[in-house]
Coordinates of C-alpha atoms in Angstrom, one line a residue:
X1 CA 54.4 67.6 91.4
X2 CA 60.5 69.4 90.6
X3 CA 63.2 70.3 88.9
X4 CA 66.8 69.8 87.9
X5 CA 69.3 68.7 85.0
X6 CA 72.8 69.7 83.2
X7 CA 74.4 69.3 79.5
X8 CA 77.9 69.8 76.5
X9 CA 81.1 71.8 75.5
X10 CA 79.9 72.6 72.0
X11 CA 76.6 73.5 75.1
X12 CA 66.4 71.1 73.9
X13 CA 63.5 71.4 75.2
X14 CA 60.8 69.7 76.5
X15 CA 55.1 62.9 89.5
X16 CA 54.2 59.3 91.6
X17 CA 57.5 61.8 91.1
X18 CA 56.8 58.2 89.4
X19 CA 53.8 56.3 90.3
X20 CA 53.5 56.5 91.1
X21 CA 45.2 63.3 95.5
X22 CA 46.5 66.9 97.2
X23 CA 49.7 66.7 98.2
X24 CA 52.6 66.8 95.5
X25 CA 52.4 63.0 95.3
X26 CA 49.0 63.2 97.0
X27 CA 45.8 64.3 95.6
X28 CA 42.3 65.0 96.8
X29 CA 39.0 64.4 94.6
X30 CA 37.7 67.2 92.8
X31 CA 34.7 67.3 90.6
X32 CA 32.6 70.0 88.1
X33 CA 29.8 67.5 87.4
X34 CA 26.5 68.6 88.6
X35 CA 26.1 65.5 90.4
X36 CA 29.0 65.4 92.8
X37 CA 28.4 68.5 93.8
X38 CA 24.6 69.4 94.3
X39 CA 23.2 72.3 95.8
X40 CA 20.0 71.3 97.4
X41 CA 18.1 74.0 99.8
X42 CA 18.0 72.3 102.8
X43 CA 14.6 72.5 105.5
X44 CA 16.5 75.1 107.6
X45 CA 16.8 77.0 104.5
X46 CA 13.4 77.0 103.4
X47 CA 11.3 77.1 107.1
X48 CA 13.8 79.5 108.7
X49 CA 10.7 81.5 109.1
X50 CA 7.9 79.0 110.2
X51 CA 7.9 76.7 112.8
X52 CA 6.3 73.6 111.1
X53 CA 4.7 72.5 114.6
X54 CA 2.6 75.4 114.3
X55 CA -0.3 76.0 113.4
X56 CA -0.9 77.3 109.6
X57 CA -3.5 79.7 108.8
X58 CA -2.8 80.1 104.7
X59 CA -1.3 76.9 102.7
X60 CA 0.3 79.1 100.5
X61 CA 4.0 79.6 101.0
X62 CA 5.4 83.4 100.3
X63 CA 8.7 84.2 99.5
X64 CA 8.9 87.0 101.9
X65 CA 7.0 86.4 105.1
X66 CA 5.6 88.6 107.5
X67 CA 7.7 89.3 111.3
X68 CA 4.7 89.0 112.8
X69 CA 4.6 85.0 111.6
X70 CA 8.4 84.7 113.1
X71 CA 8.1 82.1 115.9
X72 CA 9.3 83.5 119.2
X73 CA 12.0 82.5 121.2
X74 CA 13.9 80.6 118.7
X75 CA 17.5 79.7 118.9
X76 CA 19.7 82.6 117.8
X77 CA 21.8 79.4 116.2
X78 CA 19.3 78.8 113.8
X79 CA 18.3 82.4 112.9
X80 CA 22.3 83.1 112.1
X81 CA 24.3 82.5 109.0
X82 CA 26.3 79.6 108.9
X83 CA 29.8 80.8 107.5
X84 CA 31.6 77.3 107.3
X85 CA 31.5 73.9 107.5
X86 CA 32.8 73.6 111.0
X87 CA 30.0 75.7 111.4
X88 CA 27.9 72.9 110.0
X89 CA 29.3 70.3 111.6
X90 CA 28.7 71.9 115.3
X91 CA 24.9 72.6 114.3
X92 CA 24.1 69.3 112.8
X93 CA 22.7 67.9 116.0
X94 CA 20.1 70.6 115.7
X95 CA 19.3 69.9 112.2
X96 CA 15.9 68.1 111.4
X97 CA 16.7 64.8 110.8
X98 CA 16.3 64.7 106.7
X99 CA 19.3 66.9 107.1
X100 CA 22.0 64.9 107.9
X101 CA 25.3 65.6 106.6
X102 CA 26.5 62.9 103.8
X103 CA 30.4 62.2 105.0
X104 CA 31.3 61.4 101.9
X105 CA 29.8 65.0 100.3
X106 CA 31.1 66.8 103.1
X107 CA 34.7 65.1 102.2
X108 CA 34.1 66.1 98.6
X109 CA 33.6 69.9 99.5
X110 CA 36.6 69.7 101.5
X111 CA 38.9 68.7 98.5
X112 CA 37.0 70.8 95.8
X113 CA 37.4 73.7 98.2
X114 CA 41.6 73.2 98.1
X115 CA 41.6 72.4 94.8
X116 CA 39.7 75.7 94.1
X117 CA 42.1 77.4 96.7
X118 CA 45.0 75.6 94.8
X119 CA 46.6 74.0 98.3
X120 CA 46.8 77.7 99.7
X121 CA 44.6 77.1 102.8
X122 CA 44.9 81.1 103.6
X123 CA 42.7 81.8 100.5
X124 CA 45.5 84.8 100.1
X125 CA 45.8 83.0 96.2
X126 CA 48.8 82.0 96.4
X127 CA 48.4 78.9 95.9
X128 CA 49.6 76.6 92.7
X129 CA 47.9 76.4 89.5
X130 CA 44.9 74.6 88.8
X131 CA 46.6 71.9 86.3
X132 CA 49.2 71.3 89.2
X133 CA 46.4 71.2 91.8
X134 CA 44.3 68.5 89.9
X135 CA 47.8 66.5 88.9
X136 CA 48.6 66.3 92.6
X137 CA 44.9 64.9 93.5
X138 CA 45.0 62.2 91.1
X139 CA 48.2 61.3 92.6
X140 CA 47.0 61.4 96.2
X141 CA 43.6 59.3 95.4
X142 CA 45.8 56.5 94.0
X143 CA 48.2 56.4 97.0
X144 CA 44.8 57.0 99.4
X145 CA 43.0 53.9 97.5
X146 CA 46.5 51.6 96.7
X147 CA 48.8 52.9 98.4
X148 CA 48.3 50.1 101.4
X149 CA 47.5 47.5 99.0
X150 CA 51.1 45.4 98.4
X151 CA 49.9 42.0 97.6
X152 CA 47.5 40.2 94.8
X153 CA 44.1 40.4 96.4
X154 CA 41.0 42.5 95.0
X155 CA 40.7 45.9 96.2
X156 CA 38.0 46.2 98.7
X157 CA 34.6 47.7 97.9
X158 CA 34.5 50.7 99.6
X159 CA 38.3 51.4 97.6
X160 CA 37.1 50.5 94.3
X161 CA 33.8 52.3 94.9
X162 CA 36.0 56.2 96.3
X163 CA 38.7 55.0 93.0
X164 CA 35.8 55.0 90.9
X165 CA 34.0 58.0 92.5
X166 CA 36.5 60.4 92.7
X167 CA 38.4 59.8 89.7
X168 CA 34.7 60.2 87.2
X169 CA 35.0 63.8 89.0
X170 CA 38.0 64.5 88.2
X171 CA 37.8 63.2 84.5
X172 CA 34.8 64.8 84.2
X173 CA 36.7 68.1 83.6
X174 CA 37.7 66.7 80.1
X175 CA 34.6 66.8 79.1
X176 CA 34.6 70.2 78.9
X177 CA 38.4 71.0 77.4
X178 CA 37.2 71.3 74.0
X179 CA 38.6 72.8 70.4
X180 CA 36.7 74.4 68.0
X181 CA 36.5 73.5 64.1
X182 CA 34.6 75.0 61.1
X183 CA 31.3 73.9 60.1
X184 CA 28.8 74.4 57.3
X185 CA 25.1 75.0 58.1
X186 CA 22.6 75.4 55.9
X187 CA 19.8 77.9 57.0
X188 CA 16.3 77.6 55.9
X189 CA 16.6 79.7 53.0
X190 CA 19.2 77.9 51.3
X191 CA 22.2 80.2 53.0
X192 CA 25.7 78.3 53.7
X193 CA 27.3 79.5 57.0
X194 CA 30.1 78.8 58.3
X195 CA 30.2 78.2 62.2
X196 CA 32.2 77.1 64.6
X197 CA 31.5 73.9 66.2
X198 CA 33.4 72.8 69.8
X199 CA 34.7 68.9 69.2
X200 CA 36.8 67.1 72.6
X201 CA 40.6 68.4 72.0
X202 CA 42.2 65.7 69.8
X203 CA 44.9 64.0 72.8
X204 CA 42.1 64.1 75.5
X205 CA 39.7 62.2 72.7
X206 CA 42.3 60.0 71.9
X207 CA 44.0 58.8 75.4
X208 CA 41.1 59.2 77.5
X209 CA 39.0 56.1 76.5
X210 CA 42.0 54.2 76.2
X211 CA 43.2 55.2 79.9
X212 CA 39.6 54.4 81.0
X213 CA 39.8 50.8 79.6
X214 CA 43.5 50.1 80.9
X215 CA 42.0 50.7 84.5
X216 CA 39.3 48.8 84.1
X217 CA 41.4 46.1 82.8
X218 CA 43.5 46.6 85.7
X219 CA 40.9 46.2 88.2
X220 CA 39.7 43.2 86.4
X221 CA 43.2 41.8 86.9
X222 CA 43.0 42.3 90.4
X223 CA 39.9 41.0 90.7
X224 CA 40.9 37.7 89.6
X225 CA 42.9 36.7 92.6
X226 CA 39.9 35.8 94.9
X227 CA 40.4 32.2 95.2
X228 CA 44.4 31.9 94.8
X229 CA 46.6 28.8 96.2
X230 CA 49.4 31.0 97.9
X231 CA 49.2 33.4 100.7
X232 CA 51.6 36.0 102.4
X233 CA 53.5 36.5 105.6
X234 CA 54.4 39.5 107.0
X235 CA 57.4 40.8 107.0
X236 CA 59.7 39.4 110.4
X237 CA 57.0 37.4 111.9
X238 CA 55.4 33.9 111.1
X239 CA 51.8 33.6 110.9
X240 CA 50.3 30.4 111.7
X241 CA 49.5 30.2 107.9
X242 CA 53.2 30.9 107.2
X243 CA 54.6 27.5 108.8
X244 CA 52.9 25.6 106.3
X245 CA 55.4 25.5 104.2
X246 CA 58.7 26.4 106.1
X247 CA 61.0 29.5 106.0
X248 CA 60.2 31.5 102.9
X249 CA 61.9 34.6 104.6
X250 CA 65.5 32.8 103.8
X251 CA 64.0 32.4 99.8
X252 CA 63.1 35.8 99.7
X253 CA 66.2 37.1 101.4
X254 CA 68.2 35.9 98.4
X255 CA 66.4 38.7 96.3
X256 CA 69.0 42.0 96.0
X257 CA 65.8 44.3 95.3
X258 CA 63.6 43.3 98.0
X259 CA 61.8 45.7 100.2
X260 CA 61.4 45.3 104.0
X261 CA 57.9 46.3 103.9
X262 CA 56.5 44.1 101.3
X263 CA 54.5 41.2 102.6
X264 CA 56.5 37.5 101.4
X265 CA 54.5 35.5 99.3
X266 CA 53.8 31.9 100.6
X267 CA 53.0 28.4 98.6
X268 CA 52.1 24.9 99.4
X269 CA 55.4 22.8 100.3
X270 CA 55.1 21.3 96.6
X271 CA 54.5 24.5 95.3
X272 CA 51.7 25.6 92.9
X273 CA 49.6 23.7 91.0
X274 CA 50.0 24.5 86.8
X275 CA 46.8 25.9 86.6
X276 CA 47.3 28.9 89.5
X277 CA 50.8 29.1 87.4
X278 CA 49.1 29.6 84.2
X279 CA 47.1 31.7 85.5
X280 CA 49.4 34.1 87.1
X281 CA 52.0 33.9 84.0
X282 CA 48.2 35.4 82.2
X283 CA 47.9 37.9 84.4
X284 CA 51.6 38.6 84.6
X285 CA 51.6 39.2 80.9
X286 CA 48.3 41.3 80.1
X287 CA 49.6 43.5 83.0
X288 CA 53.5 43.6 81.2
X289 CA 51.2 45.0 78.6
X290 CA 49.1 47.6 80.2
X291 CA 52.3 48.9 81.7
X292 CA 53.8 49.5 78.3
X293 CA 49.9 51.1 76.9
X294 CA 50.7 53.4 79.9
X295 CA 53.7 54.3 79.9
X296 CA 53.5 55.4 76.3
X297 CA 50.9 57.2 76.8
X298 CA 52.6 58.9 79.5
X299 CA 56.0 59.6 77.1
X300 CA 53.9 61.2 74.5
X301 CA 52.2 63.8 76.6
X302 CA 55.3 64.8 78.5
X303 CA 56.9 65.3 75.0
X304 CA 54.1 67.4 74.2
X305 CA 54.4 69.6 77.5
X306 CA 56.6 73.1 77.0
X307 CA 59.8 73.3 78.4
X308 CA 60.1 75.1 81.0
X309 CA 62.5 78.2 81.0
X310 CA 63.8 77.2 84.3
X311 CA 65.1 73.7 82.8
X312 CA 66.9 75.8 80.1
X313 CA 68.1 78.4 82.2
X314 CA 69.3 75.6 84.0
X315 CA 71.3 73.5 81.2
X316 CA 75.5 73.5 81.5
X317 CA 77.4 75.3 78.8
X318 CA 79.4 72.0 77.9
X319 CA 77.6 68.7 76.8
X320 CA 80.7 66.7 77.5
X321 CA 80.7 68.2 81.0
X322 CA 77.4 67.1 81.8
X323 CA 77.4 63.3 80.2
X324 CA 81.0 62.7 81.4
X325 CA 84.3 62.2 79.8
X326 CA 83.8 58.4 79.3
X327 CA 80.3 58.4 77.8
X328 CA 81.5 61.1 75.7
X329 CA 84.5 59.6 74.0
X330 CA 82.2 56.2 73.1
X331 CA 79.8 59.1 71.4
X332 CA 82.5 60.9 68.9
X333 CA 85.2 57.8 68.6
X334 CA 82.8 55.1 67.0
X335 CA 81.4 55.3 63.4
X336 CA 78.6 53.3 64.9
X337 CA 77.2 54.1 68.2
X338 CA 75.8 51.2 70.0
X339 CA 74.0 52.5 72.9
X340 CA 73.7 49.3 74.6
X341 CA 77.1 48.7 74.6
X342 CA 77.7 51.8 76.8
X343 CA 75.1 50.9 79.2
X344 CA 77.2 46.9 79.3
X345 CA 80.3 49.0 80.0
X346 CA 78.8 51.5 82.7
X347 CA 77.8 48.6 85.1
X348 CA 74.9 50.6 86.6
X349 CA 74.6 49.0 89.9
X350 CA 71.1 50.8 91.4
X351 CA 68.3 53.0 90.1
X352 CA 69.5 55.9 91.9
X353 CA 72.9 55.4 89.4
X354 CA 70.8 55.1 86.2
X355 CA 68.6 57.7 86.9
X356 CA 71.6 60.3 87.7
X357 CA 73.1 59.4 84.3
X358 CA 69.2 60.1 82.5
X359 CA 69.2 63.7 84.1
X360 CA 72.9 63.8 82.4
X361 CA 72.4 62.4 79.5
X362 CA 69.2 64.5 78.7
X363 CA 70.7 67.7 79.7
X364 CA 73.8 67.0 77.5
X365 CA 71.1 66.1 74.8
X366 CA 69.3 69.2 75.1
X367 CA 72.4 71.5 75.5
X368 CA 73.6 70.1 72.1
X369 CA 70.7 70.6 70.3
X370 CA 71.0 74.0 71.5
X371 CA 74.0 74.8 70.1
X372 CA 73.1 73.2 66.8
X373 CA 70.0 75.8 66.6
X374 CA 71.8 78.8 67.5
X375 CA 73.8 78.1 64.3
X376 CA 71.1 79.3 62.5
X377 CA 70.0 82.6 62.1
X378 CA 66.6 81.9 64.2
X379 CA 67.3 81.6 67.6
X380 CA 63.7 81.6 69.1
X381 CA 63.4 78.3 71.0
X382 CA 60.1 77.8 70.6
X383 CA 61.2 77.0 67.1
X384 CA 63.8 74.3 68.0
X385 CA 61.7 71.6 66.6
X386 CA 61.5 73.1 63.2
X387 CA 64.8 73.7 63.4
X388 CA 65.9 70.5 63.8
X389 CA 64.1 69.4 60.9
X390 CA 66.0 71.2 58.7
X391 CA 69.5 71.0 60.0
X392 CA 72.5 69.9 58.6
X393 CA 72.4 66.2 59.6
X394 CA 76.6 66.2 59.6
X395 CA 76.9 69.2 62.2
X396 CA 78.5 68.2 65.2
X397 CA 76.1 68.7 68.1
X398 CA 73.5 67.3 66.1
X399 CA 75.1 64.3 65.8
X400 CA 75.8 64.2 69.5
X401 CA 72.0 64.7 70.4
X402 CA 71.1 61.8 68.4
X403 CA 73.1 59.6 70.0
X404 CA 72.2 61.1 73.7
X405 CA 68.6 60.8 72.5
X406 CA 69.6 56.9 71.7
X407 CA 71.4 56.4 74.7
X408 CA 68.0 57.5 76.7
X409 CA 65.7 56.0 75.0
X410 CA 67.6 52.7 75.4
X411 CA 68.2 53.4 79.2
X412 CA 64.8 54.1 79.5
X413 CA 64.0 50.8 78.2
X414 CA 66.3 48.9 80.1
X415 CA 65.2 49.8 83.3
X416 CA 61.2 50.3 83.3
X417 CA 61.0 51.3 86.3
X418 CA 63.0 54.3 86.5
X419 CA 61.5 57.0 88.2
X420 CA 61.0 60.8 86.0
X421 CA 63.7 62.9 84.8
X422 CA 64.2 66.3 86.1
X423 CA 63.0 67.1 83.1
X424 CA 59.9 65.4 83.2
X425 CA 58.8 66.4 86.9
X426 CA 59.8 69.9 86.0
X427 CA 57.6 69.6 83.2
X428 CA 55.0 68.7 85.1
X429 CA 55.6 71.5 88.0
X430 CA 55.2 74.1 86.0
X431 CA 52.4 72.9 83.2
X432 CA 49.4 75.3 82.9
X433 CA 47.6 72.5 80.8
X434 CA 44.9 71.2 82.5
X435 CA 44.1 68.4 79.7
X436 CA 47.5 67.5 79.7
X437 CA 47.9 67.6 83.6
X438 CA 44.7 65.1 83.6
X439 CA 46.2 62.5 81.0
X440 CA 49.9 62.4 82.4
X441 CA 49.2 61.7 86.2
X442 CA 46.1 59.5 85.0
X443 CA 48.5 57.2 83.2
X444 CA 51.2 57.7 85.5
X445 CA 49.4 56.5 88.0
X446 CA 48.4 53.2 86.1
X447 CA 51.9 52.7 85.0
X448 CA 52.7 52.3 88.6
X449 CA 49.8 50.1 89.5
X450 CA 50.3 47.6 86.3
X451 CA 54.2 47.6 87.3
X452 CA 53.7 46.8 91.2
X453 CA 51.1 43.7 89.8
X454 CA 53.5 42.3 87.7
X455 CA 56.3 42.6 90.3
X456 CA 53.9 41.0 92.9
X457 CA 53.3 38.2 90.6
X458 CA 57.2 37.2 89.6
X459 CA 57.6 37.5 93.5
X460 CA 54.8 34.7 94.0
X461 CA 56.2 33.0 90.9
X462 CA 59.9 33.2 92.4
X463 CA 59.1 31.6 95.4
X464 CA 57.1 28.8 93.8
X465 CA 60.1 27.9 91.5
X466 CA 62.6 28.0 94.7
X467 CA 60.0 25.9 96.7
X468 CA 59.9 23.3 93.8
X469 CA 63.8 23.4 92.9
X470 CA 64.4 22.7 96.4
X471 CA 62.0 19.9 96.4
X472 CA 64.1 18.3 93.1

């Protein structure tokens, strides 16, 4: 789901892509439950060798039946192996009519079949790694079920019913990630053993539930917007509903981060009553949180991910060359570093700006902490985190990682909606974890949905204040 960075001259470790089901920022459902994916003999199967028209002498059915019981004349298309489903699909017409293929099964097969062949449709096995594969299907269900939806409306039935669907068979694979711990067991004669017993993996029985609820709650959010006093216009037409209430296109306009393809939200000419404003400022705010539940979520299992060695083959020899000479003399020239003072004094003007100086800033980070461990006479990097533990807290490049780290963290913070690192997607390219693959793009994905409501409802909430200031 990508790759990239740099870092200091004294030169650590660790997608949507952000949010945001097969493709990289696709992905297809994919399920192990017995349910989904039932095997049931079908009448062809079973009758391949009797013709239930005629008659029968014996009521017993054999396993092996005699030729001399074949029908004759019987289409060749029924007596030969079907190898695939296009296969299927051209013999269905044929097919008794209990038989009838399910759509929704057969569209099930079809992704559990790539996710098996890992996107390699030449089943040669070249194809990415499972973790990748089931990363890059939760990410294509949420832009196949939200990806269209871009105003405050509930999702339709048939999208919260595949949502649902798809993503209990993808989850359902946790169920079965599982870590074992001792156990006593007394045996009928008194005897104390000691066995093993398989408990959920501690992050998957932790975050799990907790992602479970946060999409429900989001759902629930959406839900509430069935009987709503605003409406929406489409982008560089006028409905008959938008003239109503005049130009809102030349309110919106006003708006520096405003996206051509994002429907503008209409209200009544005296703009919104206090009770839909109440409401939405409710909504606004439980979905403010979710997105935070998420996206920490999100932070601590992509701190948790390996590096890999391709981000630290990758890393610059010089720290200072990496963050820059001007973010680099605030770091060493100030007693006290105040990170958001250097974020005042960068002006970042776009996203694309602040997420160019995260990929610096944590490559500088990690280069310094680098140089900090090879001080020491252990220079496996595997142990960088014990190392830093015990370093001297007055060396140099540790001093400078801290305040990188700082500078990140509070750049991170100031603009939510930054897309991943380098680091981070990287991360997530090359994680074998299949647990941690399911947990990051889960919550990844709902950190995009809870962000997109709560920029849909400022939008609607920014028109109704420039309808009612104008009406002042």
């Amino acid at each position: 789901m990508d790759t990239s960075s740099n870092y200091d001259d004294s030169s650590d470790v660790g997608y949507h892509p952000s949010p945001s089901s097969l493709d990289q920022t696709e992905t297809p459902g994919f399920s192990t439950s017995g349910d989904s994916f039932l095997f049931r003999r079908t009448y062809s199967e079973t009758s391949a060798f009797s013709d239930p028209s005629d008659p029968i002498e014996d009521n017993s059915y054999s396993s092996e039946p005699s030729p001399c019981h074949w029908p004759p004349n019987k289409s060749a298309a029924l007596n030969q192996p079907v190898l695939g489903r296009l296969g299927m699909k051209q013999r269905k017409h044929i097919i008794d009519d209990q038989e009838l293929v399910d759509p929704e099964i057969e569209t099930m097969k079809e992704r559990f079949a790539k996710l098996l062949l890992g996107e390699d449709m030449s089943g040669s096995g070249k194809g990415v790694c499972t973790a990748v594969t089931i990363s890059n299907s939760i990410t294509n269900l949420y832009a196949t079920v939200f990806g269209q939806n871009l105003r405050l409306e509930p999702l339709k039935p048939e999208k919260k019913a595949m949502w649902k669907r798809e993503m209990d068979c993808l989850l359902s694979v946790c169920d079965y990630i599982v870590e074992f711990i001792p156990k006593s067991q007394n045996l009928k004669d008194g005897t104390a053993l000691e066995v093993m017993e398989g408990i959920l993996r501690s992050d998957i029985y932790i975050n799990l539930p907790a992602l479970r609820k946060l999409d429900a709650m989001l759902i629930e959010i959406l839900d509430g917007f069935h009987d709503i006093e605003f409406w929406y216009a489409e982008q560089g037409s006028m409905s008959s509903n938008s003239t109503r209430s005049g130009s809102f296109r030349r309110v919106i306009v006003q708006r520096k981060e405003e996206k051509w393809w994002v429907p503008v939200p209409c209200v009544p000419p005296g703009g919104l009553s206090e009770k839909s404003r109440k409401h939405l400022r409710h909504k606004r705010d439980s979905a403010n949180q979710i997105h935070k539940a998420a996206m920490a979520i999100n932070s601590s299992i992509l701190a948790e991910m390996d590096i890999p060695d391709t981000y630290i083959e990758s890393l610059p020899k010089s720290g200072r060359a990496s963050v820059g000479d001007i973010i680099y003399r605030y770091m060493c020239s100030t007693d006290k570093f105040s990170p958001d003072h250097v974020l005042d004094c960068l002006n970042i003007a776009s996203e694309h700006e602040a997420l160019e100086l995260a990929d610096r800033v944590e490559a500088s980070m990690y280069t310094w902490r680098r140089k900090a461990c090879m001080k020491n006479s252990k220079s496996s990097w595997e142990m960088v985190k014990d190392l830093m533990s015990d370093m001297d807290r007055t060396d140099k490049n540790h001093a400078l990682a801290e305040r990188a780290e700082s500078l990140l963290f509070c750049l991170k913070r100031k603009y939510p909606e930054l897309s991943q690192t380098s680091l981070d997607t990287c991360k997530i390219q090359y994680n074998r974890d299949v647990g941690q693959a399911i947990l990051e793009s889960y919550s990844r994905v709902l950190e995009g949905l809870a962000f997109n409501i709560v920029a849909w409802i400022e939008d609607v909430l920014f028109v109704d204040q420039s309808v009612r200031s104008r009406g002042q």
